[in-house]
JSON list of C-alpha atoms in Angstrom, two decimals:
[
{"chain": "A", "resi": 1, "resn": "MET", "atom": "CA", "xyz": [-12.28, -0.47, -7.20]},
{"chain": "A", "resi": 2, "resn": "HIS", "atom": "CA", "xyz": [-15.61, -0.15, -5.85]},
{"chain": "A", "resi": 3, "resn": "ILE", "atom": "CA", "xyz": [-15.73, 2.12, -2.74]},
{"chain": "A", "resi": 4, "resn": "PRO", "atom": "CA", "xyz": [-18.81, 3.13, -0.96]},
{"chain": "A", "resi": 5, "resn": "ALA", "atom": "CA", "xyz": [-18.45, 6.86, -0.08]},
{"chain": "A", "resi": 6, "resn": "VAL", "atom": "CA", "xyz": [-18.36, 6.25, 3.65]},
{"chain": "A", "resi": 7, "resn": "PHE", "atom": "CA", "xyz": [-15.08, 4.24, 3.17]},
{"chain": "A", "resi": 8, "resn": "THR", "atom": "CA", "xyz": [-13.45, 6.59, 0.83]},
{"chain": "A", "resi": 9, "resn": "GLU", "atom": "CA", "xyz": [-10.11, 7.90, 2.16]},
{"chain": "A", "resi": 10, "resn": "ASP", "atom": "CA", "xyz": [-8.95, 11.10, 0.33]},
{"chain": "A", "resi": 11, "resn": "ASN", "atom": "CA", "xyz": [-6.26, 12.48, 2.90]},
{"chain": "A", "resi": 12, "resn": "PHE", "atom": "CA", "xyz": [-3.10, 12.06, 0.98]},
{"chain": "A", "resi": 13, "resn": "ASP", "atom": "CA", "xyz": [-1.00, 12.26, 4.02]},
{"chain": "A", "resi": 14, "resn": "ASN", "atom": "CA", "xyz": [-3.04, 9.20, 5.56]},
{"chain": "A", "resi": 15, "resn": "ILE", "atom": "CA", "xyz": [-2.47, 7.39, 2.06]},
{"chain": "A", "resi": 16, "resn": "ILE", "atom": "CA", "xyz": [1.52, 7.83, 2.24]},
{"chain": "A", "resi": 17, "resn": "GLU", "atom": "CA", "xyz": [1.63, 7.01, 5.87]},
{"chain": "A", "resi": 18, "resn": "PHE", "atom": "CA", "xyz": [-0.28, 3.68, 5.07]},
{"chain": "A", "resi": 19, "resn": "ILE", "atom": "CA", "xyz": [2.05, 2.88, 2.17]},
{"chain": "A", "resi": 20, "resn": "ALA", "atom": "CA", "xyz": [4.98, 3.48, 4.49]},
{"chain": "A", "resi": 21, "resn": "ILE", "atom": "CA", "xyz": [3.59, 0.98, 7.09]},
{"chain": "A", "resi": 22, "resn": "ASN", "atom": "CA", "xyz": [2.50, -1.48, 4.30]},
{"chain": "A", "resi": 23, "resn": "PRO", "atom": "CA", "xyz": [5.11, -1.45, 1.58]},
{"chain": "A", "resi": 24, "resn": "LEU", "atom": "CA", "xyz": [4.67, -4.63, 0.06]},
{"chain": "A", "resi": 25, "resn": "ALA", "atom": "CA", "xyz": [2.78, -3.89, -2.90]},
{"chain": "A", "resi": 26, "resn": "THR", "atom": "CA", "xyz": [1.19, -6.32, -5.67]},
{"chain": "A", "resi": 27, "resn": "LEU", "atom": "CA", "xyz": [2.05, -5.04, -9.13]},
{"chain": "A", "resi": 28, "resn": "VAL", "atom": "CA", "xyz": [-0.38, -6.12, -11.89]},
{"chain": "A", "resi": 29, "resn": "ALA", "atom": "CA", "xyz": [0.41, -5.78, -15.55]},
{"chain": "A", "resi": 30, "resn": "GLN", "atom": "CA", "xyz": [-1.06, -6.67, -18.79]},
{"chain": "A", "resi": 31, "resn": "THR", "atom": "CA", "xyz": [1.62, -8.67, -20.76]},
{"chain": "A", "resi": 32, "resn": "LYS", "atom": "CA", "xyz": [1.45, -10.29, -24.11]},
{"chain": "A", "resi": 33, "resn": "ASP", "atom": "CA", "xyz": [0.69, -13.78, -22.41]},
{"chain": "A", "resi": 34, "resn": "GLY", "atom": "CA", "xyz": [-2.32, -12.22, -20.18]},
{"chain": "A", "resi": 35, "resn": "ILE", "atom": "CA", "xyz": [-2.24, -10.71, -16.91]},
{"chain": "A", "resi": 36, "resn": "GLU", "atom": "CA", "xyz": [0.79, -11.04, -14.60]},
{"chain": "A", "resi": 37, "resn": "ALA", "atom": "CA", "xyz": [1.25, -10.12, -11.02]},
{"chain": "A", "resi": 38, "resn": "CYS", "atom": "CA", "xyz": [4.36, -9.77, -8.50]},
{"chain": "A", "resi": 39, "resn": "HIS", "atom": "CA", "xyz": [4.84, -8.66, -4.95]},
{"chain": "A", "resi": 40, "resn": "ILE", "atom": "CA", "xyz": [7.61, -6.12, -4.39]},
{"chain": "A", "resi": 41, "resn": "PRO", "atom": "CA", "xyz": [8.23, -3.44, -1.65]},
{"chain": "A", "resi": 42, "resn": "LEU", "atom": "CA", "xyz": [8.03, -0.10, -2.57]},
{"chain": "A", "resi": 43, "resn": "PHE", "atom": "CA", "xyz": [8.37, 3.30, -1.28]},
{"chain": "A", "resi": 44, "resn": "TRP", "atom": "CA", "xyz": [7.01, 6.90, -2.00]},
{"chain": "A", "resi": 45, "resn": "HIS", "atom": "CA", "xyz": [9.22, 9.73, -2.72]},
{"chain": "A", "resi": 46, "resn": "ASN", "atom": "CA", "xyz": [7.82, 13.39, -3.62]},
{"chain": "A", "resi": 47, "resn": "ASP", "atom": "CA", "xyz": [10.65, 14.36, -6.20]},
{"chain": "A", "resi": 48, "resn": "HIS", "atom": "CA", "xyz": [10.11, 17.77, -5.17]},
{"chain": "A", "resi": 49, "resn": "ALA", "atom": "CA", "xyz": [6.57, 17.46, -6.37]},
{"chain": "A", "resi": 50, "resn": "LYS", "atom": "CA", "xyz": [3.80, 20.09, -5.93]},
{"chain": "A", "resi": 51, "resn": "PHE", "atom": "CA", "xyz": [0.75, 18.40, -4.54]},
{"chain": "A", "resi": 52, "resn": "ASN", "atom": "CA", "xyz": [-2.21, 20.18, -6.13]},
{"chain": "A", "resi": 53, "resn": "ALA", "atom": "CA", "xyz": [-4.31, 17.00, -7.68]},
{"chain": "A", "resi": 54, "resn": "ASP", "atom": "CA", "xyz": [-7.24, 15.66, -6.23]},
{"chain": "A", "resi": 55, "resn": "VAL", "atom": "CA", "xyz": [-6.84, 12.18, -4.75]},
{"chain": "A", "resi": 56, "resn": "GLY", "atom": "CA", "xyz": [-9.19, 9.82, -6.74]},
{"chain": "A", "resi": 57, "resn": "SER", "atom": "CA", "xyz": [-8.76, 11.74, -9.89]},
{"chain": "A", "resi": 58, "resn": "ASP", "atom": "CA", "xyz": [-7.90, 10.11, -13.01]},
{"chain": "A", "resi": 59, "resn": "SER", "atom": "CA", "xyz": [-6.30, 13.09, -14.53]},
{"chain": "A", "resi": 60, "resn": "ALA", "atom": "CA", "xyz": [-2.73, 12.80, -15.58]},
{"chain": "A", "resi": 61, "resn": "SER", "atom": "CA", "xyz": [-1.85, 15.89, -13.55]},
{"chain": "A", "resi": 62, "resn": "ASN", "atom": "CA", "xyz": [-1.91, 13.66, -10.58]},
{"chain": "A", "resi": 63, "resn": "LYS", "atom": "CA", "xyz": [1.68, 12.62, -11.60]},
{"chain": "A", "resi": 64, "resn": "SER", "atom": "CA", "xyz": [2.50, 16.11, -9.44]},
{"chain": "A", "resi": 65, "resn": "GLN", "atom": "CA", "xyz": [1.80, 13.65, -6.47]},
{"chain": "A", "resi": 66, "resn": "GLY", "atom": "CA", "xyz": [5.23, 11.91, -6.51]},
{"chain": "A", "resi": 67, "resn": "TYR", "atom": "CA", "xyz": [6.70, 8.65, -7.21]},
{"chain": "A", "resi": 68, "resn": "LEU", "atom": "CA", "xyz": [6.79, 5.10, -6.05]},
{"chain": "A", "resi": 69, "resn": "TYR", "atom": "CA", "xyz": [10.27, 3.45, -6.25]},
{"chain": "A", "resi": 70, "resn": "GLY", "atom": "CA", "xyz": [11.23, -0.26, -6.41]},
{"chain": "A", "resi": 71, "resn": "HIS", "atom": "CA", "xyz": [13.27, -3.08, -8.29]},
{"chain": "A", "resi": 72, "resn": "PHE", "atom": "CA", "xyz": [12.93, -6.28, -10.17]},
{"chain": "A", "resi": 73, "resn": "GLY", "atom": "CA", "xyz": [15.37, -8.98, -10.30]},
{"chain": "A", "resi": 74, "resn": "ARG", "atom": "CA", "xyz": [16.25, -9.11, -14.02]},
{"chain": "A", "resi": 75, "resn": "LYS", "atom": "CA", "xyz": [14.98, -12.68, -14.18]},
{"chain": "A", "resi": 76, "resn": "ASN", "atom": "CA", "xyz": [11.55, -11.45, -13.40]},
{"chain": "A", "resi": 77, "resn": "PRO", "atom": "CA", "xyz": [9.56, -11.77, -16.61]},
{"chain": "A", "resi": 78, "resn": "ILE", "atom": "CA", "xyz": [6.99, -9.26, -15.71]},
{"chain": "A", "resi": 79, "resn": "TYR", "atom": "CA", "xyz": [8.59, -6.02, -16.84]},
{"chain": "A", "resi": 80, "resn": "GLN", "atom": "CA", "xyz": [10.01, -7.73, -19.93]},
{"chain": "A", "resi": 81, "resn": "ASP", "atom": "CA", "xyz": [6.61, -8.96, -21.14]},
{"chain": "A", "resi": 82, "resn": "ALA", "atom": "CA", "xyz": [4.70, -6.03, -20.02]},
{"chain": "A", "resi": 83, "resn": "LEU", "atom": "CA", "xyz": [2.82, -4.52, -22.89]},
{"chain": "A", "resi": 84, "resn": "THR", "atom": "CA", "xyz": [4.28, -0.93, -23.62]},
{"chain": "A", "resi": 85, "resn": "ASN", "atom": "CA", "xyz": [2.38, 2.22, -23.06]},
{"chain": "A", "resi": 86, "resn": "SER", "atom": "CA", "xyz": [-0.01, 0.40, -20.75]},
{"chain": "A", "resi": 87, "resn": "SER", "atom": "CA", "xyz": [-1.26, 1.17, -17.20]},
{"chain": "A", "resi": 88, "resn": "TRP", "atom": "CA", "xyz": [0.23, -1.03, -14.12]},
{"chain": "A", "resi": 89, "resn": "LEU", "atom": "CA", "xyz": [-2.10, -1.24, -11.15]},
{"chain": "A", "resi": 90, "resn": "ILE", "atom": "CA", "xyz": [-0.35, -1.08, -7.80]},
{"chain": "A", "resi": 91, "resn": "ILE", "atom": "CA", "xyz": [-2.23, -2.44, -4.79]},
{"chain": "A", "resi": 92, "resn": "PHE", "atom": "CA", "xyz": [-1.44, -1.89, -1.06]},
{"chain": "A", "resi": 93, "resn": "GLN", "atom": "CA", "xyz": [-3.47, -3.36, 1.62]},
{"chain": "A", "resi": 94, "resn": "ASP", "atom": "CA", "xyz": [-3.46, -4.72, 5.28]},
{"chain": "A", "resi": 95, "resn": "SER", "atom": "CA", "xyz": [-4.56, -8.03, 6.22]},
{"chain": "A", "resi": 96, "resn": "GLY", "atom": "CA", "xyz": [-7.87, -6.55, 7.86]},
{"chain": "A", "resi": 97, "resn": "HIS", "atom": "CA", "xyz": [-9.61, -8.59, 10.28]},
{"chain": "A", "resi": 98, "resn": "TYR", "atom": "CA", "xyz": [-13.07, -10.59, 10.39]},
{"chain": "A", "resi": 99, "resn": "ILE", "atom": "CA", "xyz": [-16.12, -8.59, 11.99]},
{"chain": "A", "resi": 100, "resn": "SER", "atom": "CA", "xyz": [-18.57, -10.83, 13.90]},
{"chain": "A", "resi": 101, "resn": "PRO", "atom": "CA", "xyz": [-22.31, -9.53, 13.92]},
{"chain": "A", "resi": 102, "resn": "ASN", "atom": "CA", "xyz": [-22.28, -10.84, 17.40]},
{"chain": "A", "resi": 103, "resn": "TRP", "atom": "CA", "xyz": [-20.46, -7.93, 18.63]},
{"chain": "A", "resi": 104, "resn": "TYR", "atom": "CA", "xyz": [-23.22, -5.47, 17.36]},
{"chain": "A", "resi": 105, "resn": "PRO", "atom": "CA", "xyz": [-25.73, -4.53, 20.46]},
{"chain": "A", "resi": 106, "resn": "SER", "atom": "CA", "xyz": [-28.32, -4.00, 17.67]},
{"chain": "A", "resi": 107, "resn": "LYS", "atom": "CA", "xyz": [-27.87, -7.61, 16.68]},
{"chain": "A", "resi": 108, "resn": "ALA", "atom": "CA", "xyz": [-29.45, -8.99, 19.90]},
{"chain": "A", "resi": 109, "resn": "LYS", "atom": "CA", "xyz": [-32.42, -6.56, 19.32]},
{"chain": "A", "resi": 110, "resn": "THR", "atom": "CA", "xyz": [-33.23, -7.04, 15.45]},
{"chain": "A", "resi": 111, "resn": "HIS", "atom": "CA", "xyz": [-30.99, -10.00, 14.42]},
{"chain": "A", "resi": 112, "resn": "LYS", "atom": "CA", "xyz": [-30.72, -7.64, 11.17]},
{"chain": "A", "resi": 113, "resn": "GLU", "atom": "CA", "xyz": [-26.73, -7.68, 11.06]},
{"chain": "A", "resi": 114, "resn": "VAL", "atom": "CA", "xyz": [-24.12, -9.90, 8.97]},
{"chain": "A", "resi": 115, "resn": "PRO", "atom": "CA", "xyz": [-20.43, -10.62, 9.26]},
{"chain": "A", "resi": 116, "resn": "THR", "atom": "CA", "xyz": [-17.99, -8.18, 7.27]},
{"chain": "A", "resi": 117, "resn": "TRP", "atom": "CA", "xyz": [-14.48, -7.84, 6.94]},
{"chain": "A", "resi": 118, "resn": "ASN", "atom": "CA", "xyz": [-12.59, -4.34, 8.04]},
{"chain": "A", "resi": 119, "resn": "TYR", "atom": "CA", "xyz": [-9.51, -3.70, 5.98]},
{"chain": "A", "resi": 120, "resn": "GLN", "atom": "CA", "xyz": [-7.77, -0.74, 4.37]},
{"chain": "A", "resi": 121, "resn": "SER", "atom": "CA", "xyz": [-6.66, -0.95, 0.49]},
{"chain": "A", "resi": 122, "resn": "ILE", "atom": "CA", "xyz": [-5.01, 1.51, -1.98]},
{"chain": "A", "resi": 123, "resn": "HIS", "atom": "CA", "xyz": [-5.26, 1.12, -5.75]},
{"chain": "A", "resi": 124, "resn": "ILE", "atom": "CA", "xyz": [-2.85, 3.33, -8.21]},
{"chain": "A", "resi": 125, "resn": "GLN", "atom": "CA", "xyz": [-2.56, 3.35, -11.57]},
{"chain": "A", "resi": 126, "resn": "SER", "atom": "CA", "xyz": [0.65, 4.32, -13.36]},
{"chain": "A", "resi": 127, "resn": "GLU", "atom": "CA", "xyz": [2.88, 3.83, -16.27]},
{"chain": "A", "resi": 128, "resn": "ILE", "atom": "CA", "xyz": [6.18, 2.32, -15.43]},
{"chain": "A", "resi": 129, "resn": "GLU", "atom": "CA", "xyz": [9.76, 4.12, -15.95]},
{"chain": "A", "resi": 130, "resn": "MET", "atom": "CA", "xyz": [12.82, 1.85, -15.81]},
{"chain": "A", "resi": 131, "resn": "LEU", "atom": "CA", "xyz": [16.06, 2.98, -13.92]},
{"chain": "A", "resi": 132, "resn": "GLU", "atom": "CA", "xyz": [19.05, 1.14, -14.81]},
{"chain": "A", "resi": 133, "resn": "ASP", "atom": "CA", "xyz": [22.18, 3.38, -13.83]},
{"chain": "A", "resi": 134, "resn": "THR", "atom": "CA", "xyz": [24.18, 2.08, -10.88]},
{"chain": "A", "resi": 135, "resn": "GLY", "atom": "CA", "xyz": [23.83, 5.34, -8.98]},
{"chain": "A", "resi": 136, "resn": "THR", "atom": "CA", "xyz": [20.19, 5.43, -9.26]},
{"chain": "A", "resi": 137, "resn": "LEU", "atom": "CA", "xyz": [19.80, 1.76, -8.23]},
{"chain": "A", "resi": 138, "resn": "LYS", "atom": "CA", "xyz": [21.87, 2.32, -4.92]},
{"chain": "A", "resi": 139, "resn": "TRP", "atom": "CA", "xyz": [19.57, 5.26, -4.10]},
{"chain": "A", "resi": 140, "resn": "ILE", "atom": "CA", "xyz": [16.49, 3.18, -4.45]},
{"chain": "A", "resi": 141, "resn": "LEU", "atom": "CA", "xyz": [18.37, 0.09, -2.46]},
{"chain": "A", "resi": 142, "resn": "ALA", "atom": "CA", "xyz": [19.82, 2.56, 0.27]},
{"chain": "A", "resi": 143, "resn": "THR", "atom": "CA", "xyz": [16.46, 4.55, 0.85]},
{"chain": "A", "resi": 144, "resn": "MET", "atom": "CA", "xyz": [14.11, 1.50, 1.06]},
{"chain": "A", "resi": 145, "resn": "THR", "atom": "CA", "xyz": [16.70, -0.08, 3.42]},
{"chain": "A", "resi": 146, "resn": "ALA", "atom": "CA", "xyz": [16.93, 2.86, 5.78]},
{"chain": "A", "resi": 147, "resn": "GLN", "atom": "CA", "xyz": [13.18, 2.98, 5.69]},
{"chain": "A", "resi": 148, "resn": "GLN", "atom": "CA", "xyz": [12.87, -0.58, 6.79]},
{"chain": "A", "resi": 149, "resn": "GLU", "atom": "CA", "xyz": [15.79, -0.73, 9.22]},
{"chain": "A", "resi": 150, "resn": "MET", "atom": "CA", "xyz": [14.37, 1.74, 11.48]},
{"chain": "A", "resi": 151, "resn": "ILE", "atom": "CA", "xyz": [13.12, -1.20, 13.51]},
{"chain": "A", "resi": 152, "resn": "SER", "atom": "CA", "xyz": [16.74, -1.84, 14.28]},
{"chain": "A", "resi": 153, "resn": "ASP", "atom": "CA", "xyz": [18.92, -0.68, 17.09]},
{"chain": "A", "resi": 154, "resn": "ASN", "atom": "CA", "xyz": [21.81, -1.44, 14.87]},
{"chain": "A", "resi": 155, "resn": "PRO", "atom": "CA", "xyz": [20.66, -0.73, 11.34]},
{"chain": "A", "resi": 156, "resn": "TRP", "atom": "CA", "xyz": [22.07, -2.36, 8.32]},
{"chain": "A", "resi": 157, "resn": "SER", "atom": "CA", "xyz": [23.10, -0.07, 5.35]},
{"chain": "A", "resi": 158, "resn": "LEU", "atom": "CA", "xyz": [24.58, -0.59, 1.99]},
{"chain": "A", "resi": 159, "resn": "ASN", "atom": "CA", "xyz": [28.02, 0.41, 3.65]},
{"chain": "A", "resi": 160, "resn": "ASP", "atom": "CA", "xyz": [28.07, -2.57, 5.78]},
{"chain": "A", "resi": 161, "resn": "ALA", "atom": "CA", "xyz": [28.73, -4.70, 2.56]},
{"chain": "A", "resi": 162, "resn": "PRO", "atom": "CA", "xyz": [31.80, -4.71, 0.34]},
{"chain": "A", "resi": 163, "resn": "SER", "atom": "CA", "xyz": [31.17, -2.21, -2.39]},
{"chain": "A", "resi": 164, "resn": "ALA", "atom": "CA", "xyz": [32.13, -4.82, -5.16]},
{"chain": "A", "resi": 165, "resn": "TYR", "atom": "CA", "xyz": [29.43, -7.00, -3.84]},
{"chain": "A", "resi": 166, "resn": "ILE", "atom": "CA", "xyz": [26.83, -4.39, -3.92]},
{"chain": "A", "resi": 167, "resn": "ASP", "atom": "CA", "xyz": [27.82, -3.53, -7.44]},
{"chain": "A", "resi": 168, "resn": "ALA", "atom": "CA", "xyz": [27.60, -7.13, -8.38]},
{"chain": "A", "resi": 169, "resn": "MET", "atom": "CA", "xyz": [24.19, -7.36, -6.78]},
{"chain": "A", "resi": 170, "resn": "CYS", "atom": "CA", "xyz": [23.15, -4.15, -8.78]},
{"chain": "A", "resi": 171, "resn": "ARG", "atom": "CA", "xyz": [23.87, -5.84, -12.01]},
{"chain": "A", "resi": 172, "resn": "GLY", "atom": "CA", "xyz": [21.25, -8.38, -11.30]},
{"chain": "A", "resi": 173, "resn": "ILE", "atom": "CA", "xyz": [18.38, -5.94, -10.78]},
{"chain": "A", "resi": 174, "resn": "ILE", "atom": "CA", "xyz": [16.49, -3.12, -12.65]},
{"chain": "A", "resi": 175, "resn": "GLY", "atom": "CA", "xyz": [14.99, -0.33, -10.91]},
{"chain": "A", "resi": 176, "resn": "PHE", "atom": "CA", "xyz": [11.74, 1.42, -11.83]},
{"chain": "A", "resi": 177, "resn": "ARG", "atom": "CA", "xyz": [9.68, 4.47, -10.52]},
{"chain": "A", "resi": 178, "resn": "LEU", "atom": "CA", "xyz": [5.69, 4.77, -11.07]},
{"chain": "A", "resi": 179, "resn": "PRO", "atom": "CA", "xyz": [4.39, 8.18, -11.38]},
{"chain": "A", "resi": 180, "resn": "ILE", "atom": "CA", "xyz": [1.15, 8.39, -9.52]},
{"chain": "A", "resi": 181, "resn": "ASP", "atom": "CA", "xyz": [-1.45, 8.88, -12.30]},
{"chain": "A", "resi": 182, "resn": "SER", "atom": "CA", "xyz": [-4.50, 8.16, -10.18]},
{"chain": "A", "resi": 183, "resn": "ILE", "atom": "CA", "xyz": [-5.14, 7.00, -6.36]},
{"chain": "A", "resi": 184, "resn": "GLN", "atom": "CA", "xyz": [-8.39, 5.22, -5.01]},
{"chain": "A", "resi": 185, "resn": "ALA", "atom": "CA", "xyz": [-8.03, 4.32, -1.23]},
{"chain": "A", "resi": 186, "resn": "GLN", "atom": "CA", "xyz": [-10.64, 2.66, 0.89]},
{"chain": "A", "resi": 187, "resn": "PHE", "atom": "CA", "xyz": [-10.13, 2.44, 4.65]},
{"chain": "A", "resi": 188, "resn": "LYS", "atom": "CA", "xyz": [-13.25, 0.24, 5.66]},
{"chain": "A", "resi": 189, "resn": "LEU", "atom": "CA", "xyz": [-13.24, 0.68, 9.34]},
{"chain": "A", "resi": 190, "resn": "SER", "atom": "CA", "xyz": [-17.00, 0.44, 10.43]},
{"chain": "A", "resi": 191, "resn": "GLN", "atom": "CA", "xyz": [-17.73, 4.09, 9.49]},
{"chain": "A", "resi": 192, "resn": "ASN", "atom": "CA", "xyz": [-21.19, 2.86, 8.42]},
{"chain": "A", "resi": 193, "resn": "LYS", "atom": "CA", "xyz": [-22.19, 1.71, 11.96]},
{"chain": "A", "resi": 194, "resn": "THR", "atom": "CA", "xyz": [-24.01, 3.49, 14.78]},
{"chain": "A", "resi": 195, "resn": "VAL", "atom": "CA", "xyz": [-21.69, 4.51, 17.82]},
{"chain": "A", "resi": 196, "resn": "GLU", "atom": "CA", "xyz": [-23.43, 1.70, 19.79]},
{"chain": "A", "resi": 197, "resn": "ASN", "atom": "CA", "xyz": [-22.19, -0.69, 17.25]},
{"chain": "A", "resi": 198, "resn": "ILE", "atom": "CA", "xyz": [-18.77, 0.60, 16.80]},
{"chain": "A", "resi": 199, "resn": "ASN", "atom": "CA", "xyz": [-18.21, 0.32, 20.28]},
{"chain": "A", "resi": 200, "resn": "GLY", "atom": "CA", "xyz": [-19.21, -3.30, 20.03]},
{"chain": "A", "resi": 201, "resn": "VAL", "atom": "CA", "xyz": [-16.68, -3.92, 17.28]},
{"chain": "A", "resi": 202, "resn": "ILE", "atom": "CA", "xyz": [-14.03, -2.40, 19.41]},
{"chain": "A", "resi": 203, "resn": "ASN", "atom": "CA", "xyz": [-15.11, -4.31, 22.56]},
{"chain": "A", "resi": 204, "resn": "GLY", "atom": "CA", "xyz": [-15.23, -7.55, 20.41]},
{"chain": "A", "resi": 205, "resn": "LEU", "atom": "CA", "xyz": [-11.87, -7.29, 18.79]},
{"chain": "A", "resi": 206, "resn": "ALA", "atom": "CA", "xyz": [-10.27, -6.60, 22.31]},
{"chain": "A", "resi": 207, "resn": "GLU", "atom": "CA", "xyz": [-11.70, -9.83, 23.69]},
{"chain": "A", "resi": 208, "resn": "LEU", "atom": "CA", "xyz": [-10.02, -11.85, 21.16]},
{"chain": "A", "resi": 209, "resn": "LYS", "atom": "CA", "xyz": [-6.73, -10.64, 22.88]},
{"chain": "A", "resi": 210, "resn": "THR", "atom": "CA", "xyz": [-4.63, -11.08, 19.57]},
{"chain": "A", "resi": 211, "resn": "ASN", "atom": "CA", "xyz": [-2.21, -8.50, 18.13]},
{"chain": "A", "resi": 212, "resn": "ASP", "atom": "CA", "xyz": [-4.03, -8.49, 14.87]},
{"chain": "A", "resi": 213, "resn": "ALA", "atom": "CA", "xyz": [-7.47, -7.84, 16.55]},
{"chain": "A", "resi": 214, "resn": "ALA", "atom": "CA", "xyz": [-5.94, -5.29, 18.93]},
{"chain": "A", "resi": 215, "resn": "GLU", "atom": "CA", "xyz": [-4.40, -3.26, 15.85]},
{"chain": "A", "resi": 216, "resn": "MET", "atom": "CA", "xyz": [-7.81, -3.37, 14.18]},
{"chain": "A", "resi": 217, "resn": "ALA", "atom": "CA", "xyz": [-9.64, -2.08, 17.35]},
{"chain": "A", "resi": 218, "resn": "THR", "atom": "CA", "xyz": [-7.21, 0.79, 17.24]},
{"chain": "A", "resi": 219, "resn": "LYS", "atom": "CA", "xyz": [-7.75, 1.49, 13.85]},
{"chain": "A", "resi": 220, "resn": "VAL", "atom": "CA", "xyz": [-11.53, 1.69, 14.28]},
{"chain": "A", "resi": 221, "resn": "ALA", "atom": "CA", "xyz": [-11.33, 3.76, 17.26]},
{"chain": "A", "resi": 222, "resn": "ASN", "atom": "CA", "xyz": [-8.99, 6.23, 15.82]},
{"chain": "A", "resi": 223, "resn": "GLN", "atom": "CA", "xyz": [-11.17, 6.42, 12.45]},
{"chain": "A", "resi": 224, "resn": "ASN", "atom": "CA", "xyz": [-14.53, 6.77, 14.50]},
{"chain": "A", "resi": 225, "resn": "ILE", "atom": "CA", "xyz": [-13.82, 8.14, 17.86]},
{"chain": "A", "resi": 226, "resn": "GLY", "atom": "CA", "xyz": [-10.34, 9.20, 18.35]}
]
């Protein structure tokens, strides 16, 4: 991924927080029939790792940065057709937001501004490891569910369903984990603009009065001012 230096995010805690907030990942694999992709929610788990590798490094030692976990439906061909001993690309991103040049005060003076798009994106490379025992599958499901059910006052858990039903559902899936071999993270949030233009972006977004715009305005403010 091309990342201008000003947009590089190398704080591992920020990256893991972003993954937790945006868990739906795009998994891309090279298969015998070409490139295949699927969309699956994942969660990060440290597995008692020691975080001593640099974010952005391609070193295999970056496996010390924990694992991503998820599961496929057994009818999903991607894991069956993926080439062995090949890297997968895992992409996390938000929806971002359009940024109008009209929001920059400098535009009114020079007219030397163009539209752009603010967004956050993380690329992780990994070699996948399949996990099939029922106990591990239940742990993956329970952990992912607990993370997502935090939004509820009455959270659902695996114990709410009959154990025989959960066992049957587990027979229809295969779990996996993805050791983090390398990370690239880009948080493009107007860092390349002057303070005047950054404030213009925040104000322009606020005037739209939408949830997405308000969220982006907060991100821009936190990144550059907060």
